[in-house]
Short mmCIF file of C-alpha atoms in Angstrom, two decimals:
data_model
loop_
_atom_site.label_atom_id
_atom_site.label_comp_id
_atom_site.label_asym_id
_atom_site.label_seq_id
_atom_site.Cartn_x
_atom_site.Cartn_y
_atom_site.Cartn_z
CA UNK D 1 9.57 31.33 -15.58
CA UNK D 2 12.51 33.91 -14.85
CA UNK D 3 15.21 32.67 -13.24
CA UNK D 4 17.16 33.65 -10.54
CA UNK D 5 20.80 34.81 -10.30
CA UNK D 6 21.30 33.87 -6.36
CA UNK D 7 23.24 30.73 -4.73
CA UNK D 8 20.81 29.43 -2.42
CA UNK D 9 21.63 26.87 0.55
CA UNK D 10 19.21 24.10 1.55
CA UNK D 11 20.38 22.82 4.65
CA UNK D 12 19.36 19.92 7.27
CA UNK D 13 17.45 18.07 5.23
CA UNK D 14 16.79 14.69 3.70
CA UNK D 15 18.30 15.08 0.43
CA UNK D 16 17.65 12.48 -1.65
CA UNK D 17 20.29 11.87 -4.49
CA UNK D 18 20.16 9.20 -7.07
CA UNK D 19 21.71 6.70 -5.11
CA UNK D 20 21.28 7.27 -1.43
CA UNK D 21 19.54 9.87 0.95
CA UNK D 22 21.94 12.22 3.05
CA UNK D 23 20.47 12.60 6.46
CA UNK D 24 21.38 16.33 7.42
CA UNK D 25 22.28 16.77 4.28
CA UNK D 26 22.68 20.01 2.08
CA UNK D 27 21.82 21.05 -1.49
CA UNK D 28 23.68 24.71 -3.12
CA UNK D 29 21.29 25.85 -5.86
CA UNK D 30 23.59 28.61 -8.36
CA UNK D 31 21.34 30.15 -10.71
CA UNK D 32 19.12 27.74 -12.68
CA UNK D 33 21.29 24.97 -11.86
CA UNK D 34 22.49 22.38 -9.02
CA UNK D 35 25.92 22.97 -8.08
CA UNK D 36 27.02 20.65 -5.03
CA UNK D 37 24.99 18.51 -2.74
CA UNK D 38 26.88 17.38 0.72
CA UNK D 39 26.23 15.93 3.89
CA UNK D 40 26.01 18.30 6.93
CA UNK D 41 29.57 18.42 7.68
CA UNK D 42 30.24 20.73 5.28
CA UNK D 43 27.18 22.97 5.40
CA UNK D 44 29.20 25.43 7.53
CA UNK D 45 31.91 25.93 4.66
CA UNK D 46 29.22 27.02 2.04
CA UNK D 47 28.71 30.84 1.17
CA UNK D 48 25.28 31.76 -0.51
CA UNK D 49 23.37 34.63 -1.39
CA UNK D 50 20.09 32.80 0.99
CA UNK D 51 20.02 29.92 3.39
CA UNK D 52 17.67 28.00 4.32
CA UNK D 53 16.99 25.65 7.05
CA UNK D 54 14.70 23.04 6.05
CA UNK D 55 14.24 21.42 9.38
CA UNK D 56 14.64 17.93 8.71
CA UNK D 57 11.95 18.62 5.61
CA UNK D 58 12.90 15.88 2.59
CA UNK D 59 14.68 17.59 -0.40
CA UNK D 60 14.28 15.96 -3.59
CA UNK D 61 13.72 16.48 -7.26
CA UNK D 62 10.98 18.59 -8.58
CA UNK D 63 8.10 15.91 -9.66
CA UNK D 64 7.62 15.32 -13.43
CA UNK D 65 4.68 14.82 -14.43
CA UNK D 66 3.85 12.74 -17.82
CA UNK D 67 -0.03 12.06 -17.46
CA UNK D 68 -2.29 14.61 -15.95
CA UNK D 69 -6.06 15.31 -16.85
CA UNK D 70 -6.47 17.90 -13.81
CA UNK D 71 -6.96 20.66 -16.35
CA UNK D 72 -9.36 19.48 -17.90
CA UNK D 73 -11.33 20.32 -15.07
CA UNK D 74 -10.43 23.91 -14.92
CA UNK D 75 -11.59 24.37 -18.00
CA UNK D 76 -14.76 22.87 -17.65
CA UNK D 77 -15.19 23.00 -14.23
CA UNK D 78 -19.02 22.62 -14.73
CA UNK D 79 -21.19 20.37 -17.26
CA UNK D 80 -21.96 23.67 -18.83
CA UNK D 81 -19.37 25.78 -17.58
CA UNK D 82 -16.10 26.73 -19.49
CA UNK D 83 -13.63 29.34 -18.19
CA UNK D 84 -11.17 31.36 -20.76
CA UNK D 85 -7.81 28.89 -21.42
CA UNK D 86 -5.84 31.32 -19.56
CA UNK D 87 -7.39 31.18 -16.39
CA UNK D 88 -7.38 27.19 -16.87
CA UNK D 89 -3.48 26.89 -17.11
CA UNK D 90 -2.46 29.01 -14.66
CA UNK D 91 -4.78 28.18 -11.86
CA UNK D 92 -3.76 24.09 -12.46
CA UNK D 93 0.16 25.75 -12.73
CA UNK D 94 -0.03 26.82 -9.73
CA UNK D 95 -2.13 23.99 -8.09
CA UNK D 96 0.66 21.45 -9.02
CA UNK D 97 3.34 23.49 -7.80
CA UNK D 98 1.46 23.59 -4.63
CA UNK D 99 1.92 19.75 -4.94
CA UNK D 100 5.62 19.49 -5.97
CA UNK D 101 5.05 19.07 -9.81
CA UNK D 102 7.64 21.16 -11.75
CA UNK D 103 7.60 19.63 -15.23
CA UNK D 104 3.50 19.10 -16.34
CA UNK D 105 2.44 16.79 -18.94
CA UNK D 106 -1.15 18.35 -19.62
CA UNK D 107 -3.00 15.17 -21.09
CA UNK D 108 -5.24 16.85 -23.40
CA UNK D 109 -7.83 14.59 -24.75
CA UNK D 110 -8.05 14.72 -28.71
CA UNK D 111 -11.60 13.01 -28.60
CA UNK D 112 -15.24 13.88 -29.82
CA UNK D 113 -16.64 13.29 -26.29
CA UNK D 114 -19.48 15.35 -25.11
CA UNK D 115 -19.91 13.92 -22.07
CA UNK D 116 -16.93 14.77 -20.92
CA UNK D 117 -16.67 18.25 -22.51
CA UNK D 118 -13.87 17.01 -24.51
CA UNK D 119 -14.24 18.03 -28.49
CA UNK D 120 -10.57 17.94 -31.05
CA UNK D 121 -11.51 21.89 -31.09
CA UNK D 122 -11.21 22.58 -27.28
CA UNK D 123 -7.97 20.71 -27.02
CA UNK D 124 -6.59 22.46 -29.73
CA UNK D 125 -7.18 25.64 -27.71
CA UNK D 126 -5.77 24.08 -24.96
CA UNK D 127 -2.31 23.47 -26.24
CA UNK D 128 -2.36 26.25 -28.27
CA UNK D 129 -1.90 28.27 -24.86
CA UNK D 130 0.05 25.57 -22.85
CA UNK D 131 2.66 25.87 -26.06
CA UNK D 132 2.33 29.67 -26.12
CA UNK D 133 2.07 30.88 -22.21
CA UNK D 134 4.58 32.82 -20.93
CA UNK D 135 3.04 33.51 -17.18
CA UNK D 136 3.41 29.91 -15.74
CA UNK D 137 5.91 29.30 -13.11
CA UNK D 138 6.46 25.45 -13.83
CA UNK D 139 7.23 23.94 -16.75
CA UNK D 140 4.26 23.25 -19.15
CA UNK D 141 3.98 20.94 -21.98
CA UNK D 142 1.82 18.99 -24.17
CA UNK D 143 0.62 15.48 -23.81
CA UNK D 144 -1.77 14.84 -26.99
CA UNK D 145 -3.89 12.20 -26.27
CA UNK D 146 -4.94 10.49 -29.91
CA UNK D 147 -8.23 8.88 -29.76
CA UNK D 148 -8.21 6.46 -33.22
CA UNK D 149 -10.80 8.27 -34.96
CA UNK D 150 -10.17 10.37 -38.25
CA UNK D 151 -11.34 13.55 -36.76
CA UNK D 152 -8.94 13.19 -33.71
CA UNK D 153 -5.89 12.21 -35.18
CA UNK D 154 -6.66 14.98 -38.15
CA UNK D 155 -6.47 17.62 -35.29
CA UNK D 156 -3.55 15.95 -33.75
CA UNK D 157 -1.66 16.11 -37.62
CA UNK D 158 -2.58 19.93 -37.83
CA UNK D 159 -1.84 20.63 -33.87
CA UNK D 160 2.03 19.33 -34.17
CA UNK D 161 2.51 21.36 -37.30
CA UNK D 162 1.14 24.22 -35.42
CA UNK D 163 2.75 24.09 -31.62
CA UNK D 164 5.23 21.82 -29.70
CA UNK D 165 4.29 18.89 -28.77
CA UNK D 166 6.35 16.71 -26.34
CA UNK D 167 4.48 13.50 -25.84
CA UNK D 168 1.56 11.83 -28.36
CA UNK D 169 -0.32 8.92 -26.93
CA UNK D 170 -3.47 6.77 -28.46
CA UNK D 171 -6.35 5.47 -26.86
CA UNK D 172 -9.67 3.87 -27.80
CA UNK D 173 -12.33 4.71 -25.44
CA UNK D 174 -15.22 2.13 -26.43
CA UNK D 175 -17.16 -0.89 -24.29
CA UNK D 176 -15.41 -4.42 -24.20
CA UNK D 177 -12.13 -2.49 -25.10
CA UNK D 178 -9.52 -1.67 -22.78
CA UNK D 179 -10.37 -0.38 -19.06
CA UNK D 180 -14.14 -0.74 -19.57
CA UNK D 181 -16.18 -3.45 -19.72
CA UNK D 182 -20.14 -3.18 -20.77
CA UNK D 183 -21.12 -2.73 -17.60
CA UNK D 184 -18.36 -0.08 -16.50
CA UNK D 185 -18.96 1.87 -19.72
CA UNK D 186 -22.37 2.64 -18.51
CA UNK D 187 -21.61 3.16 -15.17
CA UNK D 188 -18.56 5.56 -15.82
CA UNK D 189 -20.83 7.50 -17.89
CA UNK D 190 -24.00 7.32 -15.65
CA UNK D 191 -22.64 8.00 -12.30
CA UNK D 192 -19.55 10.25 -13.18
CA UNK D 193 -21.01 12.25 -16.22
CA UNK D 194 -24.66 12.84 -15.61
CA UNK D 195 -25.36 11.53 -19.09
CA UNK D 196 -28.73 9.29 -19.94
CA UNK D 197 -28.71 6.06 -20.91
CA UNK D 198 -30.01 7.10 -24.71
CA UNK D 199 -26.50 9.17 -24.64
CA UNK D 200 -24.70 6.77 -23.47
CA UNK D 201 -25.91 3.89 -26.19
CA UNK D 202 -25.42 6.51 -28.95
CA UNK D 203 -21.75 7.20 -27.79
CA UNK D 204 -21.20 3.43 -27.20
CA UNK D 205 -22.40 2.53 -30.46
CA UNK D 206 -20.43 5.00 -32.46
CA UNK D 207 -17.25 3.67 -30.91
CA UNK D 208 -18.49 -0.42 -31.29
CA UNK D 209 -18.96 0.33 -34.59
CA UNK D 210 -15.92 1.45 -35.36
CA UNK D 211 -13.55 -1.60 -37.72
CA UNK D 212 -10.41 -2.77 -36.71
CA UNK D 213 -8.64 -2.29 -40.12
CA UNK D 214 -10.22 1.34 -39.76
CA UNK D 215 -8.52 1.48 -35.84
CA UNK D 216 -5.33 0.05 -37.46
CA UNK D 217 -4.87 2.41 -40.09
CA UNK D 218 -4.99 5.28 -37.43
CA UNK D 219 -3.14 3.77 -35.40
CA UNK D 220 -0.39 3.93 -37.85
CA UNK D 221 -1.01 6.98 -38.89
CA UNK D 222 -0.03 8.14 -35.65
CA UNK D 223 2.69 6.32 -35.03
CA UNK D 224 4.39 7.60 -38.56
CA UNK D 225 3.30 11.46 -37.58
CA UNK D 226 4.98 10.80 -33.68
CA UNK D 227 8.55 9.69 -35.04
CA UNK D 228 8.84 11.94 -38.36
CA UNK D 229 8.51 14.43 -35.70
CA UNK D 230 10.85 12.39 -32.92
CA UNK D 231 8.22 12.99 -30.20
CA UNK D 232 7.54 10.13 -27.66
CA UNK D 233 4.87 7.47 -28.24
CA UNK D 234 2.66 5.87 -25.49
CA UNK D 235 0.03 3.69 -25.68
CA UNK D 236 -2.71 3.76 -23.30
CA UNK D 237 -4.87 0.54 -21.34
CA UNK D 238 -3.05 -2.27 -22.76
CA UNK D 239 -4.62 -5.46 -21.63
CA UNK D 240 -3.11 -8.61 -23.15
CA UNK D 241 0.66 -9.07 -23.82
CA UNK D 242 -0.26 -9.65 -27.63
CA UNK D 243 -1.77 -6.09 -27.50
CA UNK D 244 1.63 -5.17 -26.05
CA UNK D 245 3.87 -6.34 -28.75
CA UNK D 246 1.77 -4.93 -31.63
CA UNK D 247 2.31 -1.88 -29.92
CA UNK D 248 5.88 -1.88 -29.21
CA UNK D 249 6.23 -3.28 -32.74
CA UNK D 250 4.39 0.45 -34.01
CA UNK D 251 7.38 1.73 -31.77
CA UNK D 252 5.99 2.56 -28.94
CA UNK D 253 7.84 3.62 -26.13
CA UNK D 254 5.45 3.95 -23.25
CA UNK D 255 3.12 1.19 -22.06
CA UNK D 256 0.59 3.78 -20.02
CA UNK D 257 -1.76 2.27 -17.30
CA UNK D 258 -1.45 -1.50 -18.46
CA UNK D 259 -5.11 -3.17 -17.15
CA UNK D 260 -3.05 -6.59 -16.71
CA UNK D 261 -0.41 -7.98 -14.57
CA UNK D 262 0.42 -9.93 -17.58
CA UNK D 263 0.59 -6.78 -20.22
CA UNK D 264 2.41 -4.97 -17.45
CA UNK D 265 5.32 -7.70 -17.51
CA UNK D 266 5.30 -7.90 -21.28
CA UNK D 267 5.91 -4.49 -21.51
CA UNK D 268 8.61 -4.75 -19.00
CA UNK D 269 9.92 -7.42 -21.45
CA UNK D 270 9.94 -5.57 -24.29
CA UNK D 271 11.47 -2.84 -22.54
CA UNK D 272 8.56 -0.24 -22.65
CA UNK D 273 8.18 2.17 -19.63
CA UNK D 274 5.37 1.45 -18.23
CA UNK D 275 3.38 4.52 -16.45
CA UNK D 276 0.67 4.20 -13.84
CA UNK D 277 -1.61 5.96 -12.02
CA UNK D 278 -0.27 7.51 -8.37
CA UNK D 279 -4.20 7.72 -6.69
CA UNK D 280 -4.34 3.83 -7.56
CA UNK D 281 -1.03 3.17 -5.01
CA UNK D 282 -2.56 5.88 -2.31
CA UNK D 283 -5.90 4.19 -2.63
CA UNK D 284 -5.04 1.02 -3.21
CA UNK D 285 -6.87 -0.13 -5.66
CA UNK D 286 -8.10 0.63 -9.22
CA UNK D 287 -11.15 2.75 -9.74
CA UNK D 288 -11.89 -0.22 -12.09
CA UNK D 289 -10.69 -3.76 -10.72
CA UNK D 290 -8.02 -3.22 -12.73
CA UNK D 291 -4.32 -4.12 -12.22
CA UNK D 292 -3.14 -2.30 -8.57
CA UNK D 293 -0.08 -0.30 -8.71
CA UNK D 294 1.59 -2.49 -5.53
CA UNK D 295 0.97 -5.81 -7.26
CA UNK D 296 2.87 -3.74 -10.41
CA UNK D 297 5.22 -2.60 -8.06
CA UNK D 298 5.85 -6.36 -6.46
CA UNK D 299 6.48 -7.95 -9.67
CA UNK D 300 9.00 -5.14 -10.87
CA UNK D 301 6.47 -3.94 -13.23
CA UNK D 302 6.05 -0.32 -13.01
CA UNK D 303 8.65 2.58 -13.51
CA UNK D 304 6.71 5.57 -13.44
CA UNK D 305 3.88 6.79 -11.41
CA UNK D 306 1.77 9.72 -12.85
CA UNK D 307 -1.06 11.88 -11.23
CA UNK D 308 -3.56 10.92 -14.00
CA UNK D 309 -6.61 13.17 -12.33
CA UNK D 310 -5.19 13.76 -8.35
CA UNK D 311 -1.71 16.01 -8.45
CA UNK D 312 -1.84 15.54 -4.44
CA UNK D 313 -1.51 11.27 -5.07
CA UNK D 314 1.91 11.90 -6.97
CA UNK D 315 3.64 13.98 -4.00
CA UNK D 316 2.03 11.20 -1.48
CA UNK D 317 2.98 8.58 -3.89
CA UNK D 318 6.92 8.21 -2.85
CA UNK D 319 6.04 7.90 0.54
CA UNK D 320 3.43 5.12 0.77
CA UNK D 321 5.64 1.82 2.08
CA UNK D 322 5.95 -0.70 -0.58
CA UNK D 323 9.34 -2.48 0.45
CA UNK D 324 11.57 -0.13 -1.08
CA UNK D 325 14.22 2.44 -0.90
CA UNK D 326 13.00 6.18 -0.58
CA UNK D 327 15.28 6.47 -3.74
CA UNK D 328 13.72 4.27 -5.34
CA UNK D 329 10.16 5.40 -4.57
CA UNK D 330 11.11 8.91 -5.67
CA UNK D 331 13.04 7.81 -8.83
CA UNK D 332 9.65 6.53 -9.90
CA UNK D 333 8.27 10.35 -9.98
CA UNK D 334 11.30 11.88 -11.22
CA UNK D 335 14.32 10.92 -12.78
CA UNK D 336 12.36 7.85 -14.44
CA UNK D 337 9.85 9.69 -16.13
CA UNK D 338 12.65 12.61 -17.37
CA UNK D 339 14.51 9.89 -18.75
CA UNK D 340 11.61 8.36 -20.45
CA UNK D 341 10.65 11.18 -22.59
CA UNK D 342 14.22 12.90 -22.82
CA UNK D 343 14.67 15.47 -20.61
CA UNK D 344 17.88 14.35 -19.09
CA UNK D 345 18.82 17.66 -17.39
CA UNK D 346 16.19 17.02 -14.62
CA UNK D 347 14.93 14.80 -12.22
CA UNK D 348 17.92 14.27 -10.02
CA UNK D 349 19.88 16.62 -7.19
CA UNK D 350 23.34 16.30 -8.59
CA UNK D 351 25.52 18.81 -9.90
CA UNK D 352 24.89 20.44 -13.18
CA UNK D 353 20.98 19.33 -13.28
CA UNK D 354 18.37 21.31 -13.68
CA UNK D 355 17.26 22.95 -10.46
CA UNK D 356 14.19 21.40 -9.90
CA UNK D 357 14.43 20.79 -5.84
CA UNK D 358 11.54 20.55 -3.81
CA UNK D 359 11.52 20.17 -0.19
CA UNK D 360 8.44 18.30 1.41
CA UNK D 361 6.64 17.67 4.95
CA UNK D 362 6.09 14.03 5.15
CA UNK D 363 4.02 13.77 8.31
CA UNK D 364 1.39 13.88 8.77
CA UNK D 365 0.19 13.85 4.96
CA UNK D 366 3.04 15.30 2.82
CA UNK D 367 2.95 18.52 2.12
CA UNK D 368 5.31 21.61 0.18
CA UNK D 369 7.56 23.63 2.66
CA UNK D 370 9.58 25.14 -0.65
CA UNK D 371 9.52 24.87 -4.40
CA UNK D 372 12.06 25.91 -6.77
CA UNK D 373 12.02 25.95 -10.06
CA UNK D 374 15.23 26.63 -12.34
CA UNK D 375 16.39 27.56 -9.27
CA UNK D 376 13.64 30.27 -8.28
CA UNK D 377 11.56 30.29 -5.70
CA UNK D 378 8.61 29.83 -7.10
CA UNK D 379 5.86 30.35 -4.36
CA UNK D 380 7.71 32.61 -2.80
CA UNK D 381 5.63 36.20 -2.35
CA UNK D 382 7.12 39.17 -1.41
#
């Protein structure tokens, strides 16, 4: 992403700072940083290069992004059609700034799943160009997603020695373990993957079958290879606070998409983030009876949202009513997850951060007016 040399003006807007939301407020973009943010008396005193008049629009953060699938789908937007990696990343770069996402966590799945197009080969090629790209406009990184098989975490050993990686997490996909139950095994795989019932058994039983000293010993494995390197570690459909502490005894620092209200507290206790999906507070529910991000939310158990498959749930996400502040709402898709993987020069409109400033349409579904990136316009034609 180049970046841009003017001092731009936001004006008469609802800026939302970490603390409070100025109503009229203004934000002065200099370059690829913030430098003032003021309330509307002082709009008039500011000289900039551009100004614009946001029209009451909300101007926040840029969203960051620490859990997203969506381009998975781009590259396999078909069964049995692939497109080239390039064309994957940037039509999903461009979709999520389209939806207010700025800094991407691609999840790429390191798993030997062929019914969901997912092999440790085509992630590899994945991140290979998310690590490599130079055309995107947003900011693109790597979420490796471990599942505990040798294969998987083999590729995931050779893939940080090859590109940057930014965030490793580790899952086991198998029946009776995790989000899935027997029955919601086969009917993930029937109804959303077109896959028979002698696939799915085969699949199912490979991953039954599996041992738990086996699962343990990868586990650790990756846990070792994640903080030799000093990248975040998450773990991924914790169910029973037990299952939380042997994680956050590995050293793990992320508790993502907790099935429980129970393992969701624990990991609060044990002071894990814990991430959750934003389509499960727009819809309301799980896709899977499991935990719902406003009973999370109630009990103080959830600091980050994430768009998991939808990028359009994580820009509605800070405006669904749950009792709280709109700084607080938005926190949840910003500055928490920048702070929980690091990147402390983003996530918040104050002087000297990154700037990351969106300005958003709440009504009547919310909706991009402007996004800037490093302080350039980054939809901007022309």
């Amino acid at each position: 992403m180049t970046t841009t040399t003017e001092r731009i003006l936001l004006k008469n807007g609802r800026v939302v700072t970490p603390d409070r939301v100025i109503e009229g407020g203004w934000v002065v973009v200099s370059g690829s940083r913030i430098e003032a943010v003021g309330a509307a008396s002082g709009a008039s005193d500011v000289s900039a290069t551009m100004t614009v008049d946001v029209e009451g629009g909300v101007v926040m953060p840029g969203l960051v992004d620490l859990h997203g699938d969506d381009i998975e789908r781009q590259y396999h937007p078909r069964a049995e059609a692939r497109v080239d990696t390039a064309t994957a990343l940037v039509t999903t770069d461009r979709l999520n700034l389209c939806n207010g996402v700025t800094t991407k966590f691609h999840a790429i799945a390191f798993e030997d799943d062929p019914t969901e197009n997912r092999s440790p080969e085509g992630a590899t090629e994945l991140c290979q160009e998310i690590s490599s790209a130079e055309y995107t406009l947003g900011d693109q990184r790597v979420h490796a997603r471990c599942e505990l098989t040798t294969e998987s975490v083999s590729a995931v050993e050779r893939l940080i020695d090859d590109v940057a990686v930014d965030l490793v997490s580790v899952m086991h996909h198998a029946p009776g373990d995790g989000q899935f139950d027997e029955a919601g095994f086969e009917r993930h795989y029937t109804a959303n993957r077109n896959c028979s019932t002698e696939e799915i058994e085969t699949f199912a039983m490979k991953r039954r079958t599996a041992s738990q000293t086996v699962l343990r010993s990868q586990l650790e494995r990756v846990a070792e290879l994640a903080h030799s390197r000093g990248i975040p570690l998450a773990s991924h459909d914790d169910e029973t606070p037990p299952r939380v502490d042997a994680m956050a005894d590995l050293g793990v620092e992320l508790s993502e998409y907790p099935i429980t209200l129970a393992a969701a507290r624990r990991a609060t206790e044990r002071g894990l983030t814990t991430v959750m999906g934003a389509p499960n507070l727009v819809r309301g529910h799980s896709l899977w009876g499991n935990l719902g991000v406003r009973t999370a939310i109630d009990h103080g158990a959830v600091d980050v949202l994430c768009s998991d498959y939808h990028p359009p749930s994580l820009l509605a996400a800070p405006f669904v009513e749950t009792g709280e502040s709109l700084v607080d709402r938005v926190r949840r898709v910003t500055a928490a997850p920048a702070t929980a993987v690091g990147l402390t020069d983003r996530g918040r409109l104050e002087p000297g951060a990154r700037a990351d400033v969106i300005v958003v349409d709440p009504h009547p579904i919310p909706t991009i007016e402007r996004v800037f990136v490093e302080g350039a316009d980054a939809l901007r034609t022309g």
